[in-house]
Amino acid sequence: MSNLHPALVFFAGALLVAMLRGRTQALAALLVPVVSAWSAFQLAPGTEISISIFQYELLPFRVDKLSLLFSHLFHIAAFLTLLFAWEAGDRLQRVTGLLYAGSALLALFAGDLITLFIAWELLAVTSVFLIWARGTERANRSGMRYLIIQISSGVILLAGAIIYFRETGSLAFGEIGTVTLGGKLILLAFGIKAAFPFLHAWMIDAYPEATPAGAVFLSSFTTKTAIYALARAFAGEEILIFIGVVMAALPIFFAVIENDLRRVLAYSLNNQLGFMVVGVGIGTPLALNGTVAHAFCHVLYKSLLFMSMGAVLYRVGHVRGSDLGGLYKSMPFTAVFCIIGAASISAFPLFSGFVSKSLIVAAVLHEHHIFVWMVLLFASAGVFHHAGIKVPFFAFFSHDSGIRVKEAPKSMLLAMGIGSALCIGLGCFPQFLYALLPWPVDYTPYTGTHVLTQTQLLFFSALAFTWLKLTHLYPPELRAVHLDADWIYRRALPATARGVAMLAERVRLFGEGIAHSFVSGLQQAGRHHLGPDGIFGRTWATGSIAVWVAILLVIYLIFEYGA
């Protein structure tokens, strides 16, 4: 049992859950991550299982501190999401959710690029059903776009792995770098799943269209698997610093004007991924510890925020900020849990985001990246604006919309309560998280300088938000779908395809016209020359025929014997 792959427990559990019904099905699904977590806790760093296929040595199971920490995180996320889905979930969501989580674990423990590729594609195929389960036309279209992009990421990963093998003779999933062409392609594949700038629109497009539980699942696994892969294969690649800076800053401008609060959370997810990518790019032990710690805390508070908005969606039927407000009266516990998640993502002292984000910021300062540090401060203020203030304010406070609904179901409240306790517990006792990190930690988050700097940042950000609202200068929430990079494939490419189709139709019609004119001309000439009155239809005299035959004979003899 000590070497049992946790992913196998999830896959077997999914098959079992598929055969059950009702409460038994929900209970069985909830027990799967518990059983798998027990098996994962038996694993020791250094455990490996290798297999030989066609004379190639593969390592489908490799355990170290980095993969173990992410494994613990994914088990917690799976348990909380399945608990949240106790009321709102169905067979499709539970089965595909278990397969999805198992695929993420398969990727975590992969020691070679082929196993990683298999897990990479399984992540895509299993997760899309959490979007389609919503059952709306928008969800169907969004899910198809999501699937195409995720499958494309896997194809690029496979191409990169093959080229990398031809260049280096190795399929090991370890430090890869960007020196080789294969390494560059692998980085691109990871970048698509990590939502790099201009490759991120699939996340903003798809996550808000998923079911209430599906969005929680999606926010936990796909992008964090990509962050794990980046940390393992591309730590210290300087280009990632600049990519992460853009990721942290760019989504803020879209989130401010967004009306769909789950889309706001998707933008803030992209923002937080930017911090992690910066940490990977710096590549020092402090920065990598910060990346891993922030990924851990991020899954907890982002799941909590998506659960709170999922509960609103479940009860109200929508999460449009302009049409909500006053829900704290009928959903007080959900409002409190949302505020805890908002405080965590905003990195308030005594909440989980503070003890993880400060590791990355400290690593940036330690390496003297002053510009990067300033952008991250701006990004921290921005995420407080749109995720820390905007989401709870417009959902539960703001104007009273008159909406009166029941509080979220008990299973949802319990899941949010556990998530809230973890956010506060890690914020108050960070040493428990630091002890799990892959590299030794020599860092104290609660110093006077750290606390004062963050408190000032939050205070002035809140002051700016209040002033902008009172002066009516805060950008209004627009009731529209805001496109950024997805404009390329949702507007530009379809318009281009329609233009090409119209041009092809015109060319076809023009060609048909020319062909018709040519055939008509031939028919007319035939009637003119071959008809009863045509030149070939007349009666020719025998003498004329003899003269023409003689002329042709003379011409032939000249050419044949004249030389």
mmCIF file of C-alpha atoms in Angstrom, residues 298-546:
data_model
loop_
_atom_site.group_PDB
_atom_site.id
_atom_site.type_symbol
_atom_site.label_atom_id
_atom_site.label_comp_id
_atom_site.label_asym_id
_atom_site.label_seq_id
_atom_site.Cartn_x
_atom_site.Cartn_y
_atom_site.Cartn_z
ATOM 1 C CA HIS A 298 -4.239 30.353 -3.476
ATOM 2 C CA VAL A 299 -6.127 27.123 -4.026
ATOM 3 C CA LEU A 300 -7.692 27.500 -0.585
ATOM 4 C CA TYR A 301 -8.833 31.111 -0.813
ATOM 5 C CA LYS A 302 -9.712 30.991 -4.500
ATOM 6 C CA SER A 303 -11.792 27.868 -3.902
ATOM 7 C CA LEU A 304 -13.482 29.704 -1.047
ATOM 8 C CA LEU A 305 -14.304 32.687 -3.270
ATOM 9 C CA PHE A 306 -15.582 30.498 -6.098
ATOM 10 C CA MET A 307 -17.651 28.510 -3.597
ATOM 11 C CA SER A 308 -19.235 31.684 -2.234
ATOM 12 C CA MET A 309 -20.126 32.900 -5.723
ATOM 13 C CA GLY A 310 -21.213 29.370 -6.620
ATOM 14 C CA ALA A 311 -23.599 29.430 -3.662
ATOM 15 C CA VAL A 312 -25.008 32.754 -4.895
ATOM 16 C CA LEU A 313 -25.387 31.297 -8.384
ATOM 17 C CA TYR A 314 -27.078 28.210 -6.944
ATOM 18 C CA ARG A 315 -29.624 30.268 -4.983
ATOM 19 C CA VAL A 316 -30.109 33.362 -7.162
ATOM 20 C CA GLY A 317 -29.407 31.966 -10.633
ATOM 21 C CA HIS A 318 -26.836 34.567 -11.696
ATOM 22 C CA VAL A 319 -23.838 36.509 -10.363
ATOM 23 C CA ARG A 320 -24.213 39.830 -12.192
ATOM 24 C CA GLY A 321 -22.852 42.458 -9.836
ATOM 25 C CA SER A 322 -25.175 45.160 -11.136
ATOM 26 C CA ASP A 323 -28.243 43.068 -10.234
ATOM 27 C CA LEU A 324 -27.124 41.790 -6.827
ATOM 28 C CA GLY A 325 -26.642 43.531 -3.489
ATOM 29 C CA GLY A 326 -28.218 43.140 -0.075
ATOM 30 C CA LEU A 327 -27.720 39.385 -0.043
ATOM 31 C CA TYR A 328 -26.036 39.547 3.363
ATOM 32 C CA LYS A 329 -29.555 39.704 4.809
ATOM 33 C CA SER A 330 -30.542 36.294 3.467
ATOM 34 C CA MET A 331 -27.097 34.659 3.051
ATOM 35 C CA PRO A 332 -25.120 35.963 6.055
ATOM 36 C CA PHE A 333 -22.805 32.971 6.475
ATOM 37 C CA THR A 334 -21.925 32.931 2.794
ATOM 38 C CA ALA A 335 -21.167 36.660 3.038
ATOM 39 C CA VAL A 336 -18.800 36.101 5.971
ATOM 40 C CA PHE A 337 -16.989 33.280 4.190
ATOM 41 C CA CYS A 338 -16.660 35.438 1.075
ATOM 42 C CA ILE A 339 -15.119 38.230 3.155
ATOM 43 C CA ILE A 340 -12.600 35.765 4.618
ATOM 44 C CA GLY A 341 -11.642 34.667 1.111
ATOM 45 C CA ALA A 342 -11.395 38.303 0.040
ATOM 46 C CA ALA A 343 -9.149 39.128 2.999
ATOM 47 C CA SER A 344 -6.933 36.162 2.148
ATOM 48 C CA ILE A 345 -6.490 37.030 -1.531
ATOM 49 C CA SER A 346 -5.817 40.641 -0.515
ATOM 50 C CA ALA A 347 -3.025 39.429 1.809
ATOM 51 C CA PHE A 348 -4.391 40.900 5.023
ATOM 52 C CA PRO A 349 -2.168 40.048 8.005
ATOM 53 C CA LEU A 350 -3.382 36.925 9.836
ATOM 54 C CA PHE A 351 -4.760 35.479 6.601
ATOM 55 C CA SER A 352 -3.101 32.906 4.351
ATOM 56 C CA GLY A 353 -2.319 35.177 1.413
ATOM 57 C CA PHE A 354 -0.105 37.374 3.575
ATOM 58 C CA VAL A 355 2.284 34.611 4.626
ATOM 59 C CA SER A 356 2.708 33.248 1.088
ATOM 60 C CA LYS A 357 2.730 36.354 -1.111
ATOM 61 C CA SER A 358 5.270 38.079 1.141
ATOM 62 C CA LEU A 359 7.749 35.256 0.424
ATOM 63 C CA ILE A 360 7.664 36.089 -3.291
ATOM 64 C CA VAL A 361 7.856 39.845 -2.734
ATOM 65 C CA ALA A 362 10.804 39.373 -0.362
ATOM 66 C CA ALA A 363 12.588 37.223 -2.958
ATOM 67 C CA VAL A 364 12.043 39.928 -5.587
ATOM 68 C CA LEU A 365 13.563 42.569 -3.329
ATOM 69 C CA HIS A 366 16.430 40.276 -2.364
ATOM 70 C CA GLU A 367 17.390 39.984 -6.044
ATOM 71 C CA HIS A 368 17.076 43.786 -6.485
ATOM 72 C CA HIS A 369 14.280 43.681 -9.062
ATOM 73 C CA ILE A 370 12.907 47.078 -8.046
ATOM 74 C CA PHE A 371 10.667 47.570 -11.088
ATOM 75 C CA VAL A 372 9.189 44.101 -10.654
ATOM 76 C CA TRP A 373 8.599 44.829 -6.974
ATOM 77 C CA MET A 374 6.734 48.049 -7.829
ATOM 78 C CA VAL A 375 4.519 46.270 -10.365
ATOM 79 C CA LEU A 376 3.712 43.554 -7.832
ATOM 80 C CA LEU A 377 2.720 46.218 -5.306
ATOM 81 C CA PHE A 378 0.407 47.730 -7.916
ATOM 82 C CA ALA A 379 -0.982 44.264 -8.664
ATOM 83 C CA SER A 380 -1.558 43.669 -4.942
ATOM 84 C CA ALA A 381 -3.519 46.900 -4.687
ATOM 85 C CA GLY A 382 -5.444 46.006 -7.821
ATOM 86 C CA VAL A 383 -6.488 42.570 -6.638
ATOM 87 C CA PHE A 384 -7.698 44.121 -3.388
ATOM 88 C CA HIS A 385 -9.866 46.451 -5.469
ATOM 89 C CA HIS A 386 -11.551 43.879 -7.687
ATOM 90 C CA ALA A 387 -11.460 40.646 -5.664
ATOM 91 C CA GLY A 388 -11.049 41.918 -2.111
ATOM 92 C CA ILE A 389 -13.645 44.689 -2.257
ATOM 93 C CA LYS A 390 -15.673 44.483 -5.455
ATOM 94 C CA VAL A 391 -16.804 40.853 -5.236
ATOM 95 C CA PRO A 392 -18.177 40.861 -1.663
ATOM 96 C CA PHE A 393 -19.384 44.476 -1.930
ATOM 97 C CA PHE A 394 -21.475 44.070 -5.070
ATOM 98 C CA ALA A 395 -22.717 40.596 -4.190
ATOM 99 C CA PHE A 396 -23.735 41.091 -0.569
ATOM 100 C CA PHE A 397 -23.808 44.810 0.174
ATOM 101 C CA SER A 398 -23.993 47.766 -2.259
ATOM 102 C CA HIS A 399 -27.641 48.679 -2.960
ATOM 103 C CA ASP A 400 -30.427 46.408 -1.761
ATOM 104 C CA SER A 401 -31.582 44.544 -4.857
ATOM 105 C CA GLY A 402 -34.606 43.160 -3.032
ATOM 106 C CA ILE A 403 -33.515 39.568 -3.691
ATOM 107 C CA ARG A 404 -34.494 37.270 -0.830
ATOM 108 C CA VAL A 405 -33.358 33.666 -1.019
ATOM 109 C CA LYS A 406 -32.475 30.848 1.339
ATOM 110 C CA GLU A 407 -29.011 30.541 2.795
ATOM 111 C CA ALA A 408 -26.685 28.142 0.983
ATOM 112 C CA PRO A 409 -27.204 24.417 1.717
ATOM 113 C CA LYS A 410 -25.448 23.033 4.780
ATOM 114 C CA SER A 411 -22.918 21.042 2.757
ATOM 115 C CA MET A 412 -21.856 24.205 0.930
ATOM 116 C CA LEU A 413 -21.577 26.118 4.196
ATOM 117 C CA LEU A 414 -19.517 23.320 5.737
ATOM 118 C CA ALA A 415 -17.116 23.290 2.784
ATOM 119 C CA MET A 416 -16.768 27.070 2.937
ATOM 120 C CA GLY A 417 -16.323 26.912 6.706
ATOM 121 C CA ILE A 418 -13.454 24.419 6.441
ATOM 122 C CA GLY A 419 -11.837 26.530 3.718
ATOM 123 C CA SER A 420 -12.176 29.639 5.865
ATOM 124 C CA ALA A 421 -10.631 27.890 8.861
ATOM 125 C CA LEU A 422 -7.651 26.827 6.754
ATOM 126 C CA CYS A 423 -7.189 30.362 5.399
ATOM 127 C CA ILE A 424 -7.145 31.818 8.902
ATOM 128 C CA GLY A 425 -5.148 28.947 10.411
ATOM 129 C CA LEU A 426 -2.319 29.173 7.880
ATOM 130 C CA GLY A 427 -2.299 32.954 8.238
ATOM 131 C CA CYS A 428 -1.931 32.748 12.001
ATOM 132 C CA PHE A 429 0.410 29.740 12.114
ATOM 133 C CA PRO A 430 2.491 29.828 8.911
ATOM 134 C CA GLN A 431 5.168 27.556 10.360
ATOM 135 C CA PHE A 432 2.975 24.528 9.601
ATOM 136 C CA LEU A 433 2.976 25.430 5.909
ATOM 137 C CA TYR A 434 6.637 26.444 5.866
ATOM 138 C CA ALA A 435 7.605 23.055 7.323
ATOM 139 C CA LEU A 436 6.147 21.332 4.246
ATOM 140 C CA LEU A 437 7.985 23.453 1.681
ATOM 141 C CA PRO A 438 10.601 21.758 -0.533
ATOM 142 C CA TRP A 439 13.515 23.956 0.564
ATOM 143 C CA PRO A 440 14.520 25.168 4.047
ATOM 144 C CA VAL A 441 12.754 28.396 5.020
ATOM 145 C CA ASP A 442 14.544 31.187 6.851
ATOM 146 C CA TYR A 443 11.846 33.814 6.763
ATOM 147 C CA THR A 444 9.619 35.580 9.279
ATOM 148 C CA PRO A 445 6.475 37.100 7.767
ATOM 149 C CA TYR A 446 5.311 38.972 10.835
ATOM 150 C CA THR A 447 7.849 41.728 11.222
ATOM 151 C CA GLY A 448 6.956 45.352 11.824
ATOM 152 C CA THR A 449 8.102 46.369 8.347
ATOM 153 C CA HIS A 450 6.142 43.659 6.546
ATOM 154 C CA VAL A 451 2.929 44.240 8.469
ATOM 155 C CA LEU A 452 3.123 48.040 8.249
ATOM 156 C CA THR A 453 3.880 48.045 4.518
ATOM 157 C CA GLN A 454 1.004 45.721 3.699
ATOM 158 C CA THR A 455 -1.418 47.518 6.016
ATOM 159 C CA GLN A 456 -0.604 50.864 4.415
ATOM 160 C CA LEU A 457 -1.079 49.399 0.947
ATOM 161 C CA LEU A 458 -4.482 47.982 1.868
ATOM 162 C CA PHE A 459 -5.576 51.156 3.648
ATOM 163 C CA PHE A 460 -4.802 53.469 0.751
ATOM 164 C CA SER A 461 -6.318 51.016 -1.730
ATOM 165 C CA ALA A 462 -9.549 50.967 0.269
ATOM 166 C CA LEU A 463 -9.433 54.749 0.522
ATOM 167 C CA ALA A 464 -9.034 55.052 -3.249
ATOM 168 C CA PHE A 465 -11.963 52.678 -3.868
ATOM 169 C CA THR A 466 -14.188 54.640 -1.475
ATOM 170 C CA TRP A 467 -13.272 57.980 -3.059
ATOM 171 C CA LEU A 468 -13.865 56.680 -6.576
ATOM 172 C CA LYS A 469 -17.283 55.306 -5.598
ATOM 173 C CA LEU A 470 -18.360 58.486 -3.814
ATOM 174 C CA THR A 471 -17.271 60.687 -6.715
ATOM 175 C CA HIS A 472 -18.832 58.299 -9.267
ATOM 176 C CA LEU A 473 -15.463 57.931 -10.984
ATOM 177 C CA TYR A 474 -15.255 54.178 -10.428
ATOM 178 C CA PRO A 475 -15.690 52.438 -13.810
ATOM 179 C CA PRO A 476 -19.258 51.150 -14.115
ATOM 180 C CA GLU A 477 -20.016 47.461 -14.477
ATOM 181 C CA LEU A 478 -20.944 46.966 -18.117
ATOM 182 C CA ARG A 479 -23.597 44.365 -18.944
ATOM 183 C CA ALA A 480 -21.593 42.835 -21.758
ATOM 184 C CA VAL A 481 -19.068 40.113 -22.466
ATOM 185 C CA HIS A 482 -15.668 41.783 -22.414
ATOM 186 C CA LEU A 483 -13.189 40.259 -24.819
ATOM 187 C CA ASP A 484 -9.429 40.533 -24.490
ATOM 188 C CA ALA A 485 -7.112 38.024 -26.171
ATOM 189 C CA ASP A 486 -10.059 35.790 -27.028
ATOM 190 C CA TRP A 487 -11.132 38.500 -29.494
ATOM 191 C CA ILE A 488 -8.733 36.745 -31.877
ATOM 192 C CA TYR A 489 -10.640 33.458 -32.012
ATOM 193 C CA ARG A 490 -14.111 34.683 -31.026
ATOM 194 C CA ARG A 491 -14.272 37.643 -33.393
ATOM 195 C CA ALA A 492 -11.243 37.993 -35.700
ATOM 196 C CA LEU A 493 -10.921 34.385 -36.861
ATOM 197 C CA PRO A 494 -14.665 33.855 -37.475
ATOM 198 C CA ALA A 495 -14.822 37.180 -39.335
ATOM 199 C CA THR A 496 -11.769 36.192 -41.372
ATOM 200 C CA ALA A 497 -13.300 32.797 -42.117
ATOM 201 C CA ARG A 498 -16.528 34.444 -43.228
ATOM 202 C CA GLY A 499 -14.545 36.868 -45.415
ATOM 203 C CA VAL A 500 -12.582 34.029 -47.005
ATOM 204 C CA ALA A 501 -15.809 32.093 -47.575
ATOM 205 C CA MET A 502 -17.427 35.122 -49.235
ATOM 206 C CA LEU A 503 -14.342 35.655 -51.411
ATOM 207 C CA ALA A 504 -14.309 31.980 -52.379
ATOM 208 C CA GLU A 505 -18.006 32.183 -53.267
ATOM 209 C CA ARG A 506 -17.390 35.213 -55.461
ATOM 210 C CA VAL A 507 -14.454 33.490 -57.174
ATOM 211 C CA ARG A 508 -16.659 30.447 -57.734
ATOM 212 C CA LEU A 509 -19.436 32.547 -59.244
ATOM 213 C CA PHE A 510 -16.921 34.440 -61.405
ATOM 214 C CA GLY A 511 -15.412 31.164 -62.615
ATOM 215 C CA GLU A 512 -18.832 29.726 -63.326
ATOM 216 C CA GLY A 513 -19.656 32.853 -65.345
ATOM 217 C CA ILE A 514 -16.493 32.572 -67.418
ATOM 218 C CA ALA A 515 -17.041 28.847 -67.969
ATOM 219 C CA HIS A 516 -20.650 29.452 -68.939
ATOM 220 C CA SER A 517 -19.613 32.173 -71.409
ATOM 221 C CA PHE A 518 -16.919 29.916 -72.883
ATOM 222 C CA VAL A 519 -19.299 26.988 -73.313
ATOM 223 C CA SER A 520 -21.973 29.260 -74.785
ATOM 224 C CA GLY A 521 -19.411 30.632 -77.235
ATOM 225 C CA LEU A 522 -18.418 27.140 -78.284
ATOM 226 C CA GLN A 523 -22.030 26.152 -78.722
ATOM 227 C CA GLN A 524 -22.737 29.255 -80.812
ATOM 228 C CA ALA A 525 -19.625 28.703 -82.960
ATOM 229 C CA GLY A 526 -20.621 25.079 -83.430
ATOM 230 C CA ARG A 527 -24.088 26.032 -84.522
ATOM 231 C CA HIS A 528 -22.625 28.653 -86.878
ATOM 232 C CA HIS A 529 -20.056 26.422 -88.543
ATOM 233 C CA LEU A 530 -21.612 22.990 -88.180
ATOM 234 C CA GLY A 531 -25.229 23.921 -88.724
ATOM 235 C CA PRO A 532 -27.103 23.472 -92.012
ATOM 236 C CA ASP A 533 -25.910 26.879 -93.193
ATOM 237 C CA GLY A 534 -22.409 26.622 -91.692
ATOM 238 C CA ILE A 535 -19.249 26.263 -93.661
ATOM 239 C CA PHE A 536 -18.911 22.586 -92.751
ATOM 240 C CA GLY A 537 -22.529 21.924 -93.464
ATOM 241 C CA ARG A 538 -22.407 22.990 -97.106
ATOM 242 C CA THR A 539 -22.036 20.711 -100.139
ATOM 243 C CA TRP A 540 -18.488 20.946 -101.474
ATOM 244 C CA ALA A 541 -17.644 20.346 -105.165
ATOM 245 C CA THR A 542 -15.410 17.366 -105.928
ATOM 246 C CA GLY A 543 -12.933 19.578 -107.734
ATOM 247 C CA SER A 544 -12.482 21.846 -104.742
ATOM 248 C CA ILE A 545 -11.767 18.868 -102.541
ATOM 249 C CA ALA A 546 -9.173 17.591 -105.010
#
